[in-house]
Short mmCIF file of N, CA and C in Angstrom, two decimals:
data_model
loop_
_atom_site.label_atom_id
_atom_site.label_comp_id
_atom_site.label_asym_id
_atom_site.label_seq_id
_atom_site.Cartn_x
_atom_site.Cartn_y
_atom_site.Cartn_z
N MET P 1 -13.61 11.17 12.22
CA MET P 1 -12.91 9.90 12.23
C MET P 1 -12.47 9.61 13.66
N ALA P 2 -12.59 8.36 14.05
CA ALA P 2 -12.20 7.95 15.40
C ALA P 2 -10.69 8.02 15.57
N HIS P 3 -10.28 8.26 16.81
CA HIS P 3 -8.86 8.22 17.11
C HIS P 3 -8.45 6.76 17.25
N HIS P 4 -7.35 6.40 16.68
CA HIS P 4 -6.88 5.02 16.71
C HIS P 4 -5.64 4.94 17.59
N SER P 5 -5.56 3.86 18.36
CA SER P 5 -4.41 3.69 19.24
C SER P 5 -3.30 2.88 18.59
N SER P 6 -3.60 2.25 17.45
CA SER P 6 -2.57 1.48 16.75
C SER P 6 -2.81 1.53 15.25
N PHE P 7 -1.76 1.40 14.48
CA PHE P 7 -1.90 1.42 13.03
C PHE P 7 -2.66 0.20 12.54
N GLU P 8 -2.59 -0.90 13.29
CA GLU P 8 -3.27 -2.13 12.87
C GLU P 8 -4.79 -1.96 12.82
N SER P 9 -5.31 -0.99 13.55
CA SER P 9 -6.76 -0.79 13.57
C SER P 9 -7.26 0.09 12.41
N LEU P 10 -6.34 0.68 11.66
CA LEU P 10 -6.73 1.53 10.53
C LEU P 10 -7.22 0.67 9.36
N ALA P 11 -8.37 1.03 8.80
CA ALA P 11 -8.92 0.30 7.65
C ALA P 11 -7.93 0.30 6.48
N ILE P 12 -7.26 1.41 6.24
CA ILE P 12 -6.32 1.50 5.13
C ILE P 12 -5.13 0.56 5.33
N TYR P 13 -4.70 0.38 6.57
CA TYR P 13 -3.62 -0.55 6.86
C TYR P 13 -4.08 -1.99 6.59
N LYS P 14 -5.29 -2.31 6.99
CA LYS P 14 -5.83 -3.65 6.74
C LYS P 14 -5.92 -3.94 5.25
N GLU P 15 -6.37 -2.95 4.47
CA GLU P 15 -6.45 -3.11 3.02
C GLU P 15 -5.06 -3.30 2.40
N ALA P 16 -4.10 -2.54 2.88
CA ALA P 16 -2.73 -2.66 2.37
C ALA P 16 -2.15 -4.04 2.69
N THR P 17 -2.49 -4.57 3.86
CA THR P 17 -2.03 -5.90 4.25
C THR P 17 -2.62 -6.96 3.32
N LEU P 18 -3.91 -6.84 3.02
CA LEU P 18 -4.54 -7.80 2.10
C LEU P 18 -3.89 -7.74 0.72
N PHE P 19 -3.56 -6.52 0.27
CA PHE P 19 -2.91 -6.37 -1.03
C PHE P 19 -1.53 -7.04 -1.02
N SER P 20 -0.76 -6.79 0.01
CA SER P 20 0.57 -7.39 0.13
C SER P 20 0.47 -8.92 0.18
N ASP P 21 -0.52 -9.43 0.90
CA ASP P 21 -0.74 -10.88 0.96
C ASP P 21 -1.08 -11.45 -0.41
N ALA P 22 -1.89 -10.73 -1.18
CA ALA P 22 -2.26 -11.19 -2.52
C ALA P 22 -1.04 -11.23 -3.44
N ILE P 23 -0.15 -10.25 -3.29
CA ILE P 23 1.09 -10.25 -4.08
C ILE P 23 1.95 -11.44 -3.69
N LEU P 24 2.07 -11.71 -2.39
CA LEU P 24 2.85 -12.86 -1.94
C LEU P 24 2.28 -14.15 -2.51
N GLU P 25 0.98 -14.23 -2.61
CA GLU P 25 0.32 -15.41 -3.18
C GLU P 25 0.78 -15.65 -4.62
N ILE P 26 0.84 -14.59 -5.43
CA ILE P 26 1.29 -14.80 -6.81
C ILE P 26 2.80 -15.06 -6.87
N ILE P 27 3.55 -14.50 -5.95
CA ILE P 27 4.99 -14.80 -5.90
C ILE P 27 5.20 -16.28 -5.65
N CYS P 28 4.46 -16.83 -4.71
CA CYS P 28 4.65 -18.23 -4.31
C CYS P 28 4.08 -19.24 -5.30
N ASN P 29 3.07 -18.83 -6.08
CA ASN P 29 2.32 -19.81 -6.88
C ASN P 29 2.36 -19.60 -8.38
N THR P 30 3.25 -18.75 -8.86
CA THR P 30 3.36 -18.53 -10.30
C THR P 30 4.83 -18.52 -10.70
N SER P 31 5.05 -18.39 -12.00
CA SER P 31 6.42 -18.32 -12.51
C SER P 31 7.15 -17.06 -12.07
N LEU P 32 6.44 -16.11 -11.48
CA LEU P 32 7.09 -14.92 -10.92
C LEU P 32 8.15 -15.32 -9.90
N ASN P 33 7.95 -16.45 -9.26
CA ASN P 33 8.91 -16.95 -8.27
C ASN P 33 10.32 -17.07 -8.85
N LYS P 34 10.42 -17.31 -10.15
CA LYS P 34 11.73 -17.47 -10.78
C LYS P 34 12.26 -16.19 -11.43
N ASP P 35 11.44 -15.17 -11.52
CA ASP P 35 11.84 -13.87 -12.06
C ASP P 35 12.32 -13.03 -10.87
N TYR P 36 13.56 -13.32 -10.45
CA TYR P 36 14.05 -12.86 -9.15
C TYR P 36 13.99 -11.35 -8.97
N LYS P 37 14.43 -10.61 -9.95
CA LYS P 37 14.46 -9.15 -9.83
C LYS P 37 13.05 -8.57 -9.67
N LEU P 38 12.15 -8.96 -10.57
CA LEU P 38 10.78 -8.46 -10.51
C LEU P 38 10.09 -8.95 -9.23
N ARG P 39 10.34 -10.19 -8.86
CA ARG P 39 9.76 -10.74 -7.63
C ARG P 39 10.13 -9.89 -6.42
N GLU P 40 11.41 -9.57 -6.30
CA GLU P 40 11.86 -8.77 -5.15
C GLU P 40 11.33 -7.34 -5.22
N GLN P 41 11.24 -6.79 -6.43
CA GLN P 41 10.72 -5.43 -6.57
C GLN P 41 9.26 -5.34 -6.13
N ILE P 42 8.42 -6.25 -6.61
CA ILE P 42 7.00 -6.17 -6.28
C ILE P 42 6.74 -6.58 -4.83
N ASN P 43 7.53 -7.49 -4.31
CA ASN P 43 7.41 -7.85 -2.90
C ASN P 43 7.76 -6.63 -2.03
N GLY P 44 8.82 -5.93 -2.42
CA GLY P 44 9.24 -4.74 -1.67
C GLY P 44 8.24 -3.60 -1.76
N SER P 45 7.77 -3.31 -2.96
CA SER P 45 6.85 -2.17 -3.11
C SER P 45 5.51 -2.43 -2.45
N SER P 46 5.00 -3.66 -2.54
CA SER P 46 3.71 -3.95 -1.91
C SER P 46 3.83 -3.93 -0.38
N GLY P 47 4.95 -4.40 0.14
CA GLY P 47 5.17 -4.33 1.58
C GLY P 47 5.40 -2.91 2.06
N SER P 48 5.98 -2.10 1.21
CA SER P 48 6.25 -0.70 1.56
C SER P 48 4.97 0.09 1.77
N ILE P 49 3.90 -0.30 1.10
CA ILE P 49 2.62 0.40 1.28
C ILE P 49 2.20 0.34 2.74
N MET P 50 2.16 -0.86 3.28
CA MET P 50 1.73 -1.03 4.68
C MET P 50 2.78 -0.53 5.65
N ASP P 51 4.06 -0.73 5.32
CA ASP P 51 5.13 -0.30 6.23
C ASP P 51 5.15 1.22 6.41
N ASN P 52 4.91 1.95 5.33
CA ASN P 52 4.90 3.42 5.43
C ASN P 52 3.68 3.93 6.18
N ILE P 53 2.56 3.23 6.06
CA ILE P 53 1.39 3.60 6.88
C ILE P 53 1.75 3.45 8.35
N ALA P 54 2.36 2.32 8.68
CA ALA P 54 2.75 2.05 10.08
C ALA P 54 3.76 3.08 10.57
N GLU P 55 4.78 3.36 9.77
CA GLU P 55 5.80 4.32 10.21
C GLU P 55 5.22 5.71 10.37
N GLY P 56 4.41 6.14 9.42
CA GLY P 56 3.80 7.46 9.53
C GLY P 56 2.91 7.58 10.75
N PHE P 57 2.13 6.55 11.03
CA PHE P 57 1.28 6.55 12.22
C PHE P 57 2.14 6.66 13.47
N GLY P 58 3.23 5.92 13.48
CA GLY P 58 4.11 5.90 14.64
C GLY P 58 4.81 7.21 14.92
N ARG P 59 4.90 8.08 13.94
CA ARG P 59 5.54 9.38 14.13
C ARG P 59 4.72 10.30 15.03
N GLY P 60 3.41 10.09 15.08
CA GLY P 60 2.56 10.81 16.01
C GLY P 60 2.12 12.20 15.59
N GLY P 61 2.51 12.66 14.43
CA GLY P 61 2.10 13.98 13.95
C GLY P 61 1.48 13.89 12.57
N ASN P 62 0.46 14.69 12.31
CA ASN P 62 -0.22 14.62 11.03
C ASN P 62 0.67 14.96 9.84
N LYS P 63 1.55 15.95 9.99
CA LYS P 63 2.41 16.32 8.86
C LYS P 63 3.29 15.16 8.44
N GLU P 64 3.89 14.49 9.42
CA GLU P 64 4.73 13.33 9.10
C GLU P 64 3.89 12.18 8.57
N PHE P 65 2.72 11.98 9.17
CA PHE P 65 1.84 10.91 8.73
C PHE P 65 1.45 11.13 7.27
N ILE P 66 1.10 12.35 6.92
CA ILE P 66 0.75 12.68 5.53
C ILE P 66 1.91 12.37 4.60
N MET P 67 3.12 12.72 5.00
CA MET P 67 4.29 12.46 4.18
C MET P 67 4.44 10.95 3.93
N PHE P 68 4.30 10.14 4.98
CA PHE P 68 4.46 8.70 4.83
C PHE P 68 3.29 8.07 4.07
N LEU P 69 2.10 8.62 4.21
CA LEU P 69 0.98 8.14 3.40
C LEU P 69 1.23 8.44 1.93
N SER P 70 1.88 9.55 1.66
CA SER P 70 2.26 9.88 0.29
C SER P 70 3.27 8.87 -0.25
N TYR P 71 4.23 8.46 0.59
CA TYR P 71 5.17 7.40 0.19
C TYR P 71 4.41 6.11 -0.10
N SER P 72 3.42 5.79 0.74
CA SER P 72 2.61 4.59 0.52
C SER P 72 1.91 4.65 -0.83
N ARG P 73 1.36 5.81 -1.14
CA ARG P 73 0.67 5.99 -2.42
C ARG P 73 1.64 5.80 -3.58
N GLY P 74 2.86 6.31 -3.44
CA GLY P 74 3.87 6.11 -4.47
C GLY P 74 4.24 4.65 -4.62
N SER P 75 4.38 3.94 -3.50
CA SER P 75 4.69 2.51 -3.55
C SER P 75 3.56 1.72 -4.20
N CYS P 76 2.34 2.18 -4.00
CA CYS P 76 1.19 1.53 -4.62
C CYS P 76 1.23 1.71 -6.15
N SER P 77 1.58 2.89 -6.59
CA SER P 77 1.73 3.14 -8.03
C SER P 77 2.87 2.29 -8.59
N GLU P 78 3.94 2.18 -7.83
CA GLU P 78 5.06 1.32 -8.25
C GLU P 78 4.59 -0.13 -8.39
N SER P 79 3.81 -0.60 -7.44
CA SER P 79 3.27 -1.97 -7.52
C SER P 79 2.41 -2.15 -8.76
N LYS P 80 1.62 -1.13 -9.11
CA LYS P 80 0.80 -1.22 -10.32
C LYS P 80 1.67 -1.40 -11.56
N SER P 81 2.75 -0.66 -11.65
CA SER P 81 3.66 -0.79 -12.78
C SER P 81 4.26 -2.20 -12.83
N GLN P 82 4.64 -2.70 -11.67
CA GLN P 82 5.23 -4.04 -11.61
C GLN P 82 4.21 -5.12 -11.93
N LEU P 83 2.95 -4.91 -11.54
CA LEU P 83 1.89 -5.85 -11.92
C LEU P 83 1.74 -5.91 -13.43
N LEU P 84 1.82 -4.76 -14.08
CA LEU P 84 1.74 -4.74 -15.54
C LEU P 84 2.89 -5.54 -16.14
N ARG P 85 4.08 -5.40 -15.59
CA ARG P 85 5.21 -6.20 -16.06
C ARG P 85 4.97 -7.69 -15.83
N CYS P 86 4.39 -8.03 -14.68
CA CYS P 86 4.06 -9.44 -14.41
C CYS P 86 3.11 -9.98 -15.48
N PHE P 87 2.11 -9.19 -15.82
CA PHE P 87 1.14 -9.60 -16.84
C PHE P 87 1.81 -9.72 -18.21
N ARG P 88 2.60 -8.74 -18.58
CA ARG P 88 3.26 -8.76 -19.89
C ARG P 88 4.27 -9.90 -20.02
N ARG P 89 4.81 -10.34 -18.90
CA ARG P 89 5.76 -11.47 -18.91
C ARG P 89 5.05 -12.81 -18.68
N ASN P 90 3.74 -12.78 -18.70
CA ASN P 90 2.91 -13.99 -18.56
C ASN P 90 3.06 -14.69 -17.22
N HIS P 91 3.39 -13.96 -16.18
CA HIS P 91 3.42 -14.54 -14.84
C HIS P 91 2.02 -14.62 -14.23
N ILE P 92 1.14 -13.71 -14.65
CA ILE P 92 -0.24 -13.71 -14.16
C ILE P 92 -1.19 -13.56 -15.35
N ASP P 93 -2.40 -14.10 -15.18
CA ASP P 93 -3.40 -13.97 -16.25
C ASP P 93 -4.12 -12.63 -16.16
N GLU P 94 -4.94 -12.37 -17.17
CA GLU P 94 -5.59 -11.07 -17.26
C GLU P 94 -6.54 -10.81 -16.09
N SER P 95 -7.26 -11.83 -15.65
CA SER P 95 -8.20 -11.61 -14.55
C SER P 95 -7.48 -11.32 -13.24
N THR P 96 -6.36 -11.97 -13.00
CA THR P 96 -5.55 -11.69 -11.80
C THR P 96 -4.98 -10.28 -11.88
N PHE P 97 -4.48 -9.92 -13.05
CA PHE P 97 -3.97 -8.57 -13.24
C PHE P 97 -5.05 -7.54 -12.97
N ASN P 98 -6.23 -7.73 -13.58
CA ASN P 98 -7.31 -6.76 -13.42
C ASN P 98 -7.73 -6.61 -11.96
N LYS P 99 -7.85 -7.72 -11.25
CA LYS P 99 -8.26 -7.67 -9.85
C LYS P 99 -7.23 -6.92 -9.01
N LEU P 100 -5.96 -7.30 -9.14
CA LEU P 100 -4.91 -6.67 -8.33
C LEU P 100 -4.69 -5.21 -8.73
N ASN P 101 -4.80 -4.92 -10.01
CA ASN P 101 -4.67 -3.54 -10.47
C ASN P 101 -5.81 -2.68 -9.90
N ASN P 102 -7.03 -3.23 -9.89
CA ASN P 102 -8.16 -2.51 -9.29
C ASN P 102 -7.97 -2.34 -7.79
N ASP P 103 -7.47 -3.38 -7.12
CA ASP P 103 -7.19 -3.28 -5.69
C ASP P 103 -6.18 -2.17 -5.41
N ALA P 104 -5.13 -2.11 -6.24
CA ALA P 104 -4.11 -1.06 -6.07
C ALA P 104 -4.72 0.32 -6.31
N GLU P 105 -5.54 0.45 -7.32
CA GLU P 105 -6.18 1.74 -7.61
C GLU P 105 -7.09 2.17 -6.46
N ASN P 106 -7.82 1.21 -5.89
CA ASN P 106 -8.66 1.52 -4.73
C ASN P 106 -7.83 1.97 -3.55
N LEU P 107 -6.69 1.33 -3.34
CA LEU P 107 -5.79 1.75 -2.26
C LEU P 107 -5.29 3.17 -2.48
N ILE P 108 -4.91 3.48 -3.70
CA ILE P 108 -4.44 4.83 -4.02
C ILE P 108 -5.54 5.85 -3.70
N ASN P 109 -6.77 5.54 -4.09
CA ASN P 109 -7.90 6.45 -3.82
C ASN P 109 -8.15 6.60 -2.33
N GLN P 110 -8.09 5.49 -1.59
CA GLN P 110 -8.29 5.56 -0.14
C GLN P 110 -7.18 6.36 0.54
N LEU P 111 -5.94 6.14 0.09
CA LEU P 111 -4.82 6.90 0.65
C LEU P 111 -5.00 8.39 0.38
N SER P 112 -5.42 8.73 -0.82
CA SER P 112 -5.63 10.14 -1.16
C SER P 112 -6.71 10.76 -0.29
N LYS P 113 -7.80 10.03 -0.07
CA LYS P 113 -8.88 10.54 0.79
C LYS P 113 -8.40 10.72 2.23
N PHE P 114 -7.61 9.77 2.71
CA PHE P 114 -7.09 9.86 4.07
C PHE P 114 -6.14 11.05 4.21
N ILE P 115 -5.29 11.25 3.22
CA ILE P 115 -4.38 12.40 3.21
C ILE P 115 -5.18 13.70 3.26
N ASN P 116 -6.21 13.79 2.43
CA ASN P 116 -7.04 15.00 2.40
C ASN P 116 -7.75 15.22 3.74
N TYR P 117 -8.21 14.13 4.35
CA TYR P 117 -8.84 14.24 5.66
C TYR P 117 -7.85 14.81 6.69
N LEU P 118 -6.65 14.24 6.72
CA LEU P 118 -5.65 14.70 7.69
C LEU P 118 -5.25 16.15 7.44
N LYS P 119 -5.16 16.54 6.18
CA LYS P 119 -4.81 17.93 5.86
C LYS P 119 -5.87 18.90 6.36
N SER P 120 -7.12 18.48 6.36
CA SER P 120 -8.20 19.38 6.78
C SER P 120 -8.51 19.27 8.27
N SER P 121 -7.89 18.33 8.95
CA SER P 121 -8.17 18.11 10.37
C SER P 121 -7.52 19.19 11.23
N GLU P 122 -8.23 19.60 12.26
CA GLU P 122 -7.66 20.56 13.20
C GLU P 122 -6.74 19.88 14.20
N ARG P 123 -6.87 18.58 14.33
CA ARG P 123 -6.01 17.82 15.25
C ARG P 123 -4.64 17.66 14.60
N LYS P 124 -3.59 17.93 15.34
CA LYS P 124 -2.24 17.89 14.78
C LYS P 124 -1.59 16.52 14.90
N GLY P 125 -2.14 15.65 15.73
CA GLY P 125 -1.57 14.33 15.91
C GLY P 125 -1.43 13.99 17.38
N SER P 126 -1.21 12.71 17.66
CA SER P 126 -1.19 12.23 19.05
C SER P 126 -0.05 12.83 19.87
N LYS P 127 1.07 13.15 19.24
CA LYS P 127 2.18 13.70 20.02
C LYS P 127 1.91 15.12 20.49
N PHE P 128 0.84 15.73 19.98
CA PHE P 128 0.48 17.08 20.39
C PHE P 128 -0.68 17.11 21.39
N ASP P 129 -1.24 15.93 21.69
CA ASP P 129 -2.36 15.85 22.64
C ASP P 129 -1.91 16.11 24.06
#
């Protein structure tokens, strides 16, 4: 894997950003906008996915990065649960739910692969270079 100079260049960060943007789209354009508690929860958890990738990258060490990627994976699972609540409360239709749920599952899988890659890497992180 190439060395990256910024978190913005990471494919996983770009995917997390697209997911967060898709969540914002349903917040702005559905009845979820009026379900204040759930709206804030899903906005927070979807944003946390990308934020934890950025924070972990910024720490400069693989051990810390792995920890923050794990937090991102947890936030992604949290978003999946909240998406199910959105669907059950009729804020989103089944096709929107299925698409976003699949996107979240893909993110979880990508995060897991990235974590496994970092665990097996001999490089300890940029702060050790």
